[in-house]
Amino acid sequence: GLGVLCRAMAALGAYRCIECNGEATELYRDYQRGVLRISICKSCQKPVDKYIEYDPVIILINAVLCKAQAYRHILFNTKINIHGKLCVFCLLCEAYIRWLQLQDSSQNTDPDDLIRYAKEWDFYRMFGIASLEQTSFFIGIFITLWWMTPEMLKRKSDFILLLKALLLSTYGKLLLIPAVIWEHDYTPLCLAFIKVFVLISNSQAIRVTLNLNRILPWFAIFFGLILENGVVCLFQKMGWDV
């Protein structure tokens, strides 16, 4: 219930208003005997975080809709610490898709060839390539933002928070598995839509974390894509299937 959630969140030292991004000292006030009142933001005069009494499913739906309020709730006012595991799982999904495409691209029906593709090496190689591409994408974003807004990334904690936001915003890659399970003629189109959705989520995460306008996050993402595609071209010149 609300009381349990609020007590779990009380250990946090600083909060943000999900409406105006202003700082807040508390999300609620406990009047004892189970009476809780959500705090009001001093800047915008709205509830600091209405999501603390929402069901997690509702919060997830709002996050899927890329609402800034839901992102602020997740990034600033909760203790979610699954970004590392989520990143690894998303990379595994992407590696699996690439491994299937690599398998389908072979026209050789030699049993030995099928056994070769069944080995784990190709899957691990695809996982490594996907990891390097995502790393280069993030590096491109960090370089651009540090160059354009150095005052926003002065401290190590700022970099860590932005990295956490970017990792969490890649959750859209989990849709890769259903797209393959329900395979049909429009699978490439579905994969393209998933890619666009992930980029939109990345943009919203950058915007919310650093409190920027809509243009700069997209500029950073554009530069990140350039660096990522540069890594892809490098792999292709090395003769690797990506």
XYZ file of N, CA and C in Angstrom:
726
model
N 0.823 -1.191 0.000
C 0.000 0.000 0.000
C 0.859 1.243 0.000
N 0.207 2.401 0.116
C 0.908 3.673 0.082
C 1.874 3.813 1.242
N 1.449 3.366 2.430
C 2.308 3.506 3.592
C 3.598 2.726 3.457
N 3.504 1.487 2.981
C 4.695 0.656 2.801
C 5.634 1.285 1.787
N 5.067 1.760 0.662
C 5.882 2.362 -0.378
C 6.562 3.622 0.121
N 5.841 4.437 0.857
C 6.406 5.685 1.349
C 7.512 5.435 2.361
N 7.328 4.440 3.235
C 8.374 4.137 4.207
C 9.624 3.636 3.511
N 9.454 2.898 2.424
C 10.614 2.411 1.674
C 11.342 3.564 0.994
N 10.590 4.578 0.591
C 11.186 5.707 -0.108
C 11.726 6.760 0.843
N 11.381 6.682 2.104
C 11.796 7.710 3.053
C 13.302 7.749 3.264
N 13.987 6.640 2.919
C 15.438 6.593 3.074
C 16.147 7.501 2.078
N 15.461 7.903 1.022
C 16.068 8.791 0.043
C 16.224 10.181 0.635
N 17.330 10.842 0.291
C 17.604 12.143 0.875
C 17.041 13.309 0.093
N 16.862 13.210 -1.197
C 16.400 14.326 -2.020
C 15.382 13.814 -3.029
N 14.413 14.675 -3.342
C 13.351 14.305 -4.267
C 13.185 15.414 -5.293
N 12.399 15.106 -6.334
C 12.077 16.087 -7.361
C 10.567 16.114 -7.576
N 10.067 17.296 -7.824
C 8.673 17.419 -8.215
C 8.526 16.893 -9.637
N 7.589 16.004 -9.855
C 7.456 15.401 -11.184
C 6.819 16.353 -12.182
N 6.267 17.462 -11.713
C 5.609 18.421 -12.602
C 6.569 19.508 -13.087
N 7.296 20.118 -12.155
C 8.167 21.245 -12.519
C 9.648 20.940 -12.350
N 9.982 19.743 -11.865
C 11.363 19.314 -11.647
C 12.044 20.070 -10.510
N 11.246 20.762 -9.692
C 11.824 21.456 -8.556
C 12.196 20.496 -7.441
N 13.138 20.903 -6.604
C 13.581 20.061 -5.507
C 12.549 20.059 -4.381
N 12.463 18.940 -3.694
C 11.528 18.795 -2.576
C 12.215 18.018 -1.464
N 11.896 18.357 -0.245
C 12.509 17.690 0.905
C 11.783 16.416 1.305
N 10.517 16.282 0.904
C 9.752 15.085 1.251
C 8.661 14.855 0.222
N 8.243 13.613 0.115
C 7.169 13.249 -0.808
C 5.819 13.175 -0.098
N 5.838 12.999 1.188
C 4.611 12.830 1.957
C 4.871 13.259 3.398
N 3.806 13.409 4.132
C 3.910 13.683 5.564
C 3.048 12.678 6.306
N 3.666 12.045 7.273
C 3.000 10.997 8.047
C 2.404 11.607 9.315
N 1.083 11.560 9.396
C 0.389 12.090 10.569
C 0.036 10.993 11.570
N 0.739 9.857 11.460
C 0.539 8.728 12.362
C -0.822 8.063 12.121
N -0.965 6.871 12.683
C -2.181 6.069 12.600
C -2.619 5.854 11.146
N -1.621 5.722 10.264
C -1.927 5.428 8.872
C -2.414 6.607 8.061
N -2.350 7.809 8.612
C -2.795 9.000 7.881
C -1.591 9.629 7.184
N -1.593 9.605 5.855
C -0.501 10.155 5.056
C -1.044 11.225 4.118
N -0.264 12.254 3.916
C -0.663 13.323 3.015
C 0.483 13.619 2.062
N 0.189 13.593 0.764
C 1.213 13.868 -0.241
C 1.627 15.330 -0.148
N 2.942 15.569 -0.202
C 3.468 16.926 -0.103
C 3.139 17.731 -1.355
N 2.996 19.043 -1.161
C 2.720 19.963 -2.255
C 3.995 20.725 -2.609
N 4.284 20.820 -3.897
C 5.481 21.529 -4.358
C 5.323 23.023 -4.099
N 6.367 23.643 -3.559
C 6.330 25.070 -3.267
C 6.405 25.915 -4.530
N 6.916 25.341 -5.616
C 7.087 26.104 -6.847
C 5.830 26.123 -7.712
N 5.255 24.938 -7.950
C 4.103 24.856 -8.859
C 2.778 24.607 -8.137
N 2.843 24.405 -6.821
C 1.639 24.191 -6.005
C 0.845 22.950 -6.414
N 1.550 21.962 -6.941
C 0.945 20.685 -7.296
C 1.572 19.587 -6.450
N 0.935 18.403 -6.357
C 1.545 17.302 -5.603
C 2.956 17.004 -6.108
N 3.889 16.836 -5.179
C 5.278 16.578 -5.561
C 5.377 15.330 -6.425
N 4.702 14.263 -6.003
C 4.760 13.006 -6.768
C 3.467 12.219 -6.552
N 2.531 12.397 -7.459
C 1.252 11.691 -7.359
C 1.397 10.192 -7.595
N 2.510 9.780 -8.219
C 2.671 8.371 -8.567
C 2.950 7.481 -7.363
N 3.261 8.045 -6.212
C 3.556 7.183 -5.064
C 2.316 6.435 -4.590
N 1.139 6.860 -5.011
C -0.085 6.127 -4.660
C -0.692 5.431 -5.866
N 0.055 5.368 -6.974
C -0.423 4.694 -8.178
C 0.048 3.249 -8.197
N -0.701 2.422 -8.886
C -0.288 1.039 -9.096
C 0.904 1.009 -10.055
N 1.883 0.106 -9.834
C 3.049 0.040 -10.727
C 2.691 -0.149 -12.193
N 1.586 -0.835 -12.473
C 1.177 -1.025 -13.867
C 0.832 0.313 -14.514
N 0.162 1.188 -13.776
C -0.180 2.509 -14.288
C 1.086 3.321 -14.548
N 2.047 3.216 -13.629
C 3.316 3.925 -13.805
C 4.034 3.423 -15.045
N 4.031 2.098 -15.254
C 4.675 1.527 -16.427
C 4.012 2.009 -17.712
N 2.689 2.064 -17.721
C 1.977 2.539 -18.908
C 2.348 3.988 -19.209
N 2.421 4.813 -18.184
C 2.805 6.207 -18.377
C 4.246 6.329 -18.862
N 5.115 5.429 -18.399
C 6.501 5.431 -18.872
C 6.572 5.021 -20.335
N 5.764 4.022 -20.719
C 5.721 3.596 -22.122
C 5.235 4.737 -23.013
N 4.330 5.565 -22.474
C 3.842 6.729 -23.209
C 4.841 7.883 -23.181
N 6.006 7.653 -22.550
C 7.103 8.634 -22.486
C 6.680 9.939 -21.815
N 5.896 9.832 -20.754
C 5.518 11.019 -20.005
C 6.667 11.423 -19.084
N 7.001 12.707 -19.123
C 8.120 13.205 -18.327
C 7.889 12.981 -16.837
N 6.628 13.094 -16.386
C 6.334 12.910 -14.968
C 6.673 11.500 -14.496
N 6.351 10.509 -15.330
C 6.658 9.122 -14.972
C 8.161 8.884 -14.926
N 8.887 9.497 -15.857
C 10.345 9.349 -15.864
C 10.960 9.978 -14.616
N 10.470 11.161 -14.224
C 11.011 11.814 -13.028
C 10.722 10.970 -11.784
N 9.534 10.392 -11.730
C 9.190 9.539 -10.591
C 10.157 8.370 -10.487
N 10.409 7.712 -11.610
C 11.266 6.523 -11.611
C 12.717 6.882 -11.316
N 13.212 7.967 -11.906
C 14.631 8.302 -11.790
C 14.986 8.968 -10.468
N 14.102 9.834 -9.965
C 14.456 10.643 -8.803
C 13.783 10.207 -7.505
N 12.597 9.639 -7.589
C 11.811 9.410 -6.376
C 11.606 7.948 -6.030
N 12.311 7.057 -6.669
C 12.227 5.634 -6.336
C 13.628 5.069 -6.126
N 13.669 3.864 -5.635
C 14.949 3.201 -5.354
C 15.203 2.075 -6.350
N 14.696 2.231 -7.561
C 14.897 1.198 -8.581
C 16.383 1.065 -8.899
N 16.882 -0.145 -8.848
C 18.307 -0.377 -9.081
C 18.504 -1.586 -9.997
N 17.710 -1.620 -11.059
C 17.768 -2.768 -11.973
C 18.394 -2.394 -13.317
N 18.971 -1.195 -13.410
C 19.460 -0.739 -14.715
C 20.555 -1.643 -15.273
N 21.430 -2.169 -14.403
C 22.491 -3.051 -14.887
C 21.942 -4.361 -15.428
N 21.052 -4.995 -14.653
C 20.456 -6.262 -15.091
C 19.594 -6.050 -16.334
N 18.863 -4.930 -16.362
C 18.021 -4.639 -17.524
C 18.864 -4.461 -18.772
N 20.001 -3.790 -18.642
C 20.892 -3.581 -19.782
C 21.395 -4.911 -20.332
N 21.840 -5.780 -19.436
C 22.356 -7.092 -19.875
C 21.266 -7.893 -20.566
N 20.051 -7.880 -20.000
C 18.962 -8.647 -20.591
C 18.585 -8.096 -21.965
N 18.569 -6.766 -22.097
C 18.260 -6.164 -23.397
C 19.327 -6.512 -24.431
N 20.577 -6.522 -24.014
C 21.660 -6.892 -24.933
C 21.555 -8.361 -25.335
N 21.128 -9.213 -24.395
C 20.919 -10.620 -24.731
C 19.808 -10.774 -25.767
N 18.741 -9.974 -25.617
C 17.647 -10.010 -26.589
C 18.143 -9.594 -27.969
N 18.912 -8.513 -27.997
C 19.431 -8.028 -29.276
C 20.400 -9.023 -29.893
N 21.246 -9.628 -29.067
C 22.191 -10.631 -29.571
C 21.444 -11.837 -30.130
N 20.355 -12.224 -29.476
C 19.567 -13.365 -29.952
C 18.955 -13.076 -31.312
N 18.433 -11.864 -31.486
C 17.848 -11.487 -32.777
C 18.911 -11.542 -33.867
N 20.072 -10.987 -33.570
C 21.156 -10.983 -34.565
C 21.624 -12.399 -34.864
N 21.652 -13.235 -33.833
C 22.074 -14.619 -34.049
C 21.096 -15.353 -34.960
N 19.790 -15.112 -34.779
C 18.780 -15.718 -35.642
C 18.918 -15.222 -37.080
N 19.147 -13.915 -37.240
C 19.311 -13.366 -38.582
C 20.553 -13.919 -39.257
N 21.604 -14.109 -38.496
C 22.830 -14.700 -39.033
C 22.580 -16.134 -39.463
N 21.771 -16.837 -38.689
C 21.440 -18.220 -38.999
C 20.578 -18.306 -40.255
N 19.616 -17.390 -40.367
C 18.713 -17.400 -41.515
C 19.405 -16.980 -42.806
N 20.493 -16.200 -42.679
C 21.173 -15.710 -43.874
C 21.986 -16.784 -44.578
N 22.233 -17.901 -43.886
C 23.006 -18.982 -44.487
C 22.101 -19.866 -45.337
N 22.528 -20.101 -46.564
C 21.776 -20.955 -47.480
C 22.351 -22.365 -47.551
N 23.390 -22.628 -46.778
C 24.052 -23.919 -46.787
C 23.286 -24.891 -45.908
N 22.895 -26.022 -46.446
C 22.123 -27.027 -45.690
C 23.006 -28.150 -45.150
N 24.303 -27.964 -45.233
C 25.218 -28.955 -44.698
C 25.006 -29.093 -43.186
N 24.774 -30.317 -42.685
C 24.570 -30.503 -41.241
C 25.695 -29.927 -40.406
N 26.918 -30.032 -40.922
C 28.038 -29.490 -40.160
C 27.891 -27.992 -39.980
N 27.354 -27.327 -41.015
C 27.162 -25.886 -40.945
C 26.092 -25.532 -39.904
N 25.030 -26.340 -39.844
C 23.986 -26.104 -38.857
C 24.521 -26.302 -37.447
N 25.372 -27.297 -37.277
C 25.971 -27.541 -35.971
C 26.855 -26.359 -35.575
N 27.544 -25.799 -36.552
C 28.423 -24.667 -36.256
C 27.620 -23.482 -35.737
N 26.472 -23.245 -36.390
C 25.646 -22.133 -35.945
C 24.987 -22.421 -34.603
N 24.868 -23.672 -34.257
C 24.268 -24.021 -32.970
C 25.223 -23.781 -31.813
N 26.497 -23.627 -32.117
C 27.469 -23.397 -31.059
C 27.261 -22.035 -30.415
N 27.711 -21.910 -29.227
C 27.503 -20.675 -28.474
C 28.384 -19.534 -28.950
N 29.451 -19.820 -29.663
C 30.403 -18.769 -30.025
C 29.755 -17.643 -30.813
N 28.922 -17.986 -31.797
C 28.292 -16.947 -32.607
C 27.393 -16.053 -31.763
N 26.682 -16.658 -30.829
C 25.807 -15.864 -29.964
C 26.625 -14.920 -29.088
N 27.723 -15.424 -28.515
C 28.568 -14.571 -27.683
C 29.196 -13.446 -28.504
N 29.543 -13.772 -29.743
C 30.125 -12.744 -30.607
C 29.117 -11.647 -30.882
N 27.865 -12.028 -31.132
C 26.823 -11.039 -31.364
C 26.550 -10.209 -30.102
N 26.650 -10.848 -28.951
C 26.469 -10.120 -27.696
C 27.576 -9.088 -27.521
N 28.807 -9.472 -27.849
C 29.929 -8.545 -27.741
C 29.791 -7.372 -28.698
N 29.361 -7.651 -29.937
C 29.188 -6.584 -30.921
C 28.083 -5.622 -30.482
N 26.959 -6.184 -30.015
C 25.859 -5.339 -29.543
C 26.294 -4.474 -28.356
N 27.129 -5.033 -27.477
C 27.617 -4.277 -26.319
C 28.520 -3.131 -26.752
N 29.402 -3.400 -27.711
C 30.303 -2.354 -28.198
C 29.537 -1.254 -28.921
N 28.520 -1.628 -29.681
C 27.722 -0.631 -30.386
C 26.970 0.260 -29.402
N 26.370 -0.349 -28.384
C 25.637 0.451 -27.400
C 26.589 1.341 -26.605
N 27.770 0.815 -26.289
C 28.757 1.619 -25.574
C 29.180 2.831 -26.388
N 29.432 2.623 -27.685
C 29.815 3.741 -28.546
C 28.672 4.751 -28.677
N 27.428 4.251 -28.690
C 26.261 5.134 -28.753
C 26.198 6.022 -27.508
N 26.392 5.427 -26.347
C 26.368 6.191 -25.103
C 27.539 7.171 -25.034
N 28.712 6.737 -25.483
C 29.879 7.623 -25.473
C 29.621 8.848 -26.343
N 29.019 8.634 -27.507
C 28.683 9.751 -28.379
C 27.745 10.731 -27.703
N 26.769 10.203 -26.966
C 25.826 11.065 -26.242
C 26.536 11.860 -25.153
N 27.377 11.180 -24.376
C 28.078 11.857 -23.290
C 29.025 12.937 -23.820
N 29.733 12.638 -24.892
C 30.655 13.627 -25.462
C 29.898 14.864 -25.923
N 28.783 14.656 -26.610
C 27.995 15.781 -27.114
C 27.444 16.631 -25.980
N 26.865 15.982 -24.979
C 26.282 16.727 -23.864
C 27.349 17.441 -23.046
N 28.481 16.791 -22.864
C 29.568 17.427 -22.113
C 30.119 18.627 -22.865
N 30.130 18.541 -24.180
C 30.620 19.646 -24.996
C 29.608 20.799 -25.049
N 28.321 20.463 -25.162
C 27.287 21.481 -25.297
C 26.883 22.084 -23.947
N 26.804 21.252 -22.906
C 26.358 21.729 -21.586
C 27.294 21.212 -20.498
N 28.535 21.691 -20.459
C 29.488 21.173 -19.452
C 29.046 21.427 -18.024
N 28.230 22.475 -17.796
C 27.778 22.769 -16.437
C 26.810 21.727 -15.912
N 26.205 20.937 -16.829
C 25.249 19.912 -16.421
C 25.928 18.630 -15.966
N 27.180 18.455 -16.346
C 27.875 17.206 -16.044
C 29.191 17.495 -15.330
N 29.101 18.252 -14.256
C 30.303 18.623 -13.521
C 30.761 17.529 -12.578
N 29.806 16.810 -11.990
C 30.138 15.827 -10.968
C 29.998 14.403 -11.492
N 30.682 13.498 -10.812
C 30.600 12.089 -11.174
C 29.178 11.574 -11.021
N 28.471 12.075 -10.017
C 27.099 11.634 -9.789
C 26.184 12.011 -10.949
N 26.494 13.123 -11.630
C 25.693 13.528 -12.784
C 25.845 12.528 -13.923
N 27.074 12.080 -14.161
C 27.314 11.068 -15.190
C 26.624 9.753 -14.839
N 26.709 9.365 -13.565
C 26.104 8.105 -13.140
C 24.590 8.154 -13.299
N 23.988 9.271 -12.926
C 22.535 9.402 -13.041
C 22.099 9.353 -14.499
N 22.850 10.037 -15.372
C 22.502 10.028 -16.793
C 22.680 8.632 -17.389
N 23.746 7.944 -16.997
C 23.954 6.582 -17.482
C 22.830 5.662 -17.017
N 22.424 5.800 -15.769
C 21.315 5.002 -15.250
C 20.041 5.282 -16.041
N 19.798 6.556 -16.334
C 18.604 6.922 -17.094
C 18.633 6.330 -18.499
N 19.794 6.368 -19.149
C 19.915 5.817 -20.496
C 19.715 4.305 -20.496
N 20.283 3.641 -19.501
C 20.139 2.183 -19.422
C 18.691 1.784 -19.183
N 18.018 2.501 -18.282
C 16.617 2.189 -18.015
C 15.742 2.469 -19.229
N 16.097 3.488 -20.008
C 15.263 3.871 -21.151
C 15.438 2.954 -22.357
N 16.305 1.968 -22.254
C 16.452 0.992 -23.343
C 15.517 -0.200 -23.166
N 14.577 -0.091 -22.226
C 13.680 -1.220 -21.948
C 12.871 -1.629 -23.174
N 12.747 -0.739 -24.140
C 11.988 -1.061 -25.343
C 12.564 -2.229 -26.120
N 13.850 -2.506 -25.927
C 14.474 -3.622 -26.635
C 13.900 -4.971 -26.201
N 13.207 -4.994 -25.060
C 12.575 -6.237 -24.622
C 11.489 -6.672 -25.596
N 10.993 -5.738 -26.392
C 9.963 -6.062 -27.384
C 10.532 -6.839 -28.566
N 11.846 -6.965 -28.622
C 12.463 -7.711 -29.723
C 12.048 -9.185 -29.697
N 11.942 -9.738 -28.496
C 11.601 -11.157 -28.391
C 10.189 -11.440 -28.896
N 9.149 -10.708 -28.435
C 7.811 -10.953 -29.012
C 7.769 -10.737 -30.512
N 8.552 -9.782 -31.021
C 8.562 -9.527 -32.457
C 9.059 -10.733 -33.237
N 9.967 -11.504 -32.626
C 10.484 -12.697 -33.302
C 9.562 -13.897 -33.071
N 9.024 -13.997 -31.849
C 8.131 -15.116 -31.554
C 6.909 -15.092 -32.466
N 6.341 -13.896 -32.673
C 5.181 -13.741 -33.552
C 5.657 -13.346 -34.944
N 6.564 -14.140 -35.469
C 7.216 -13.800 -36.738
C 6.195 -13.733 -37.880
N 6.336 -12.691 -38.681
C 5.492 -12.538 -39.865
C 6.255 -11.701 -40.894
N 5.605 -11.382 -41.971
C 6.274 -10.679 -43.060
C 6.698 -9.261 -42.692
N 6.132 -8.712 -41.632
C 6.425 -7.328 -41.267
C 7.426 -7.218 -40.121
N 8.146 -8.295 -39.825
C 9.114 -8.281 -38.736
C 10.151 -7.171 -38.878
N 10.763 -6.960 -40.064
C 11.721 -5.842 -40.209
C 11.101 -4.498 -39.862
N 9.844 -4.286 -40.222
C 9.168 -3.035 -39.895
C 8.980 -2.906 -38.385
N 8.639 -4.020 -37.738
C 8.479 -4.011 -36.281
C 9.799 -3.678 -35.593
N 10.890 -4.247 -36.087
C 12.202 -3.961 -35.507
C 12.565 -2.491 -35.672
N 12.186 -1.901 -36.815
C 12.448 -0.476 -37.043
C 11.647 0.378 -36.068
N 10.388 0.022 -35.836
C 9.556 0.761 -34.887
C 10.118 0.650 -33.471
N 10.615 -0.532 -33.111
C 11.206 -0.717 -31.789
C 12.433 0.167 -31.618
N 13.254 0.244 -32.676
C 14.440 1.104 -32.633
C 14.044 2.558 -32.423
N 13.031 3.023 -33.141
C 12.574 4.409 -33.003
C 12.044 4.651 -31.593
N 11.282 3.684 -31.060
C 10.732 3.824 -29.714
C 11.845 3.937 -28.675
N 12.894 3.131 -28.817
C 14.024 3.187 -27.877
C 14.708 4.540 -27.950
N 14.869 5.081 -29.154
C 15.507 6.393 -29.304
C 14.649 7.494 -28.674
N 13.339 7.394 -28.833
C 12.447 8.378 -28.201
C 12.561 8.288 -26.679
N 12.635 7.068 -26.155
C 12.796 6.882 -24.710
C 14.132 7.446 -24.235
N 15.190 7.224 -24.999
C 16.497 7.787 -24.660
C 16.446 9.308 -24.617
N 15.783 9.888 -25.597
C 15.662 11.348 -25.645
C 14.925 11.885 -24.425
N 13.844 11.232 -24.058
C 13.074 11.679 -22.894
C 13.877 11.518 -21.612
N 14.656 10.451 -21.517
C 15.471 10.221 -20.327
C 16.524 11.319 -20.174
N 17.166 11.698 -21.284
C 18.167 12.775 -21.249
C 17.509 14.093 -20.860
N 16.378 14.363 -21.473
C 15.663 15.625 -21.213
C 15.251 15.743 -19.756
N 14.739 14.665 -19.184
C 14.279 14.700 -17.802
C 15.458 14.774 -16.831
N 16.505 14.011 -17.093
C 17.644 13.954 -16.183
C 18.367 15.285 -16.082
N 18.604 15.926 -17.214
C 19.357 17.177 -17.236
C 18.475 18.411 -17.341
N 17.161 18.212 -17.405
C 16.212 19.333 -17.495
C 16.517 20.210 -18.711
N 16.575 19.588 -19.882
C 16.922 20.280 -21.118
C 15.685 20.480 -21.988
N 15.854 21.221 -23.063
C 14.781 21.348 -24.054
C 14.737 20.094 -24.909
N 13.875 20.060 -25.895
C 13.700 18.852 -26.704
C 14.760 18.690 -27.796
N 15.413 19.768 -28.171
C 16.324 19.726 -29.322
C 17.669 19.111 -28.967
N 18.268 19.546 -27.863
C 19.606 19.089 -27.507
C 19.696 17.582 -27.302
N 18.734 16.929 -26.609
C 18.820 15.464 -26.495
C 18.842 14.764 -27.840
N 18.056 15.248 -28.799
C 18.052 14.624 -30.111
C 19.365 14.866 -30.852
N 19.968 16.015 -30.630
C 21.272 16.285 -31.228
C 22.319 15.319 -30.681
N 22.264 15.076 -29.366
C 23.199 14.136 -28.747
C 22.963 12.720 -29.257
N 21.695 12.338 -29.408
C 21.374 11.005 -29.923
C 21.847 10.857 -31.361
N 21.690 11.911 -32.153
C 22.150 11.876 -33.544
C 23.657 11.626 -33.611
N 24.414 12.318 -32.768
C 25.867 12.114 -32.754
C 26.206 10.710 -32.240
N 25.423 10.224 -31.274
C 25.644 8.865 -30.781
C 25.405 7.824 -31.860
N 24.384 8.041 -32.689
C 24.107 7.125 -33.797
C 25.234 7.147 -34.824
N 25.802 8.328 -35.068
C 26.923 8.424 -36.006
C 28.100 7.584 -35.498
N 28.411 7.723 -34.207
C 29.523 6.954 -33.643
C 29.210 5.464 -33.655
N 27.961 5.098 -33.369
C 27.563 3.691 -33.392
C 27.686 3.110 -34.797
N 27.217 3.848 -35.801
C 27.325 3.377 -37.180
C 28.775 3.298 -37.629
N 29.618 4.166 -37.072
C 31.048 4.076 -37.387
C 31.643 2.769 -36.896
N 31.202 2.328 -35.711
C 31.662 1.041 -35.185
C 31.153 -0.101 -36.053
N 29.904 -0.010 -36.527
C 29.339 -1.028 -37.414
C 30.144 -1.120 -38.703
N 30.473 0.017 -39.289
C 31.275 0.024 -40.524
C 32.644 -0.585 -40.292
N 33.213 -0.329 -39.115
C 34.517 -0.907 -38.790
C 34.433 -2.425 -38.733
N 33.384 -2.951 -38.112
C 33.204 -4.397 -38.043
C 33.014 -4.986 -39.437
N 32.262 -4.294 -40.282
C 32.019 -4.791 -41.638
C 33.304 -4.813 -42.458
N 34.154 -3.819 -42.273
C 35.430 -3.806 -42.986
C 36.346 -4.926 -42.507
N 36.144 -5.335 -41.258
C 36.918 -6.460 -40.711
C 36.367 -7.798 -41.186
N 35.247 -7.750 -41.924
C 34.654 -8.977 -42.461
C 33.724 -9.676 -41.500
N 33.279 -8.980 -40.453
C 32.373 -9.594 -39.475
C 30.934 -9.364 -39.914
N 30.085 -10.372 -39.681
C 28.651 -10.230 -39.949
C 28.005 -9.584 -38.728
N 27.399 -8.412 -38.938
C 26.724 -7.705 -37.851
C 25.247 -7.475 -38.176
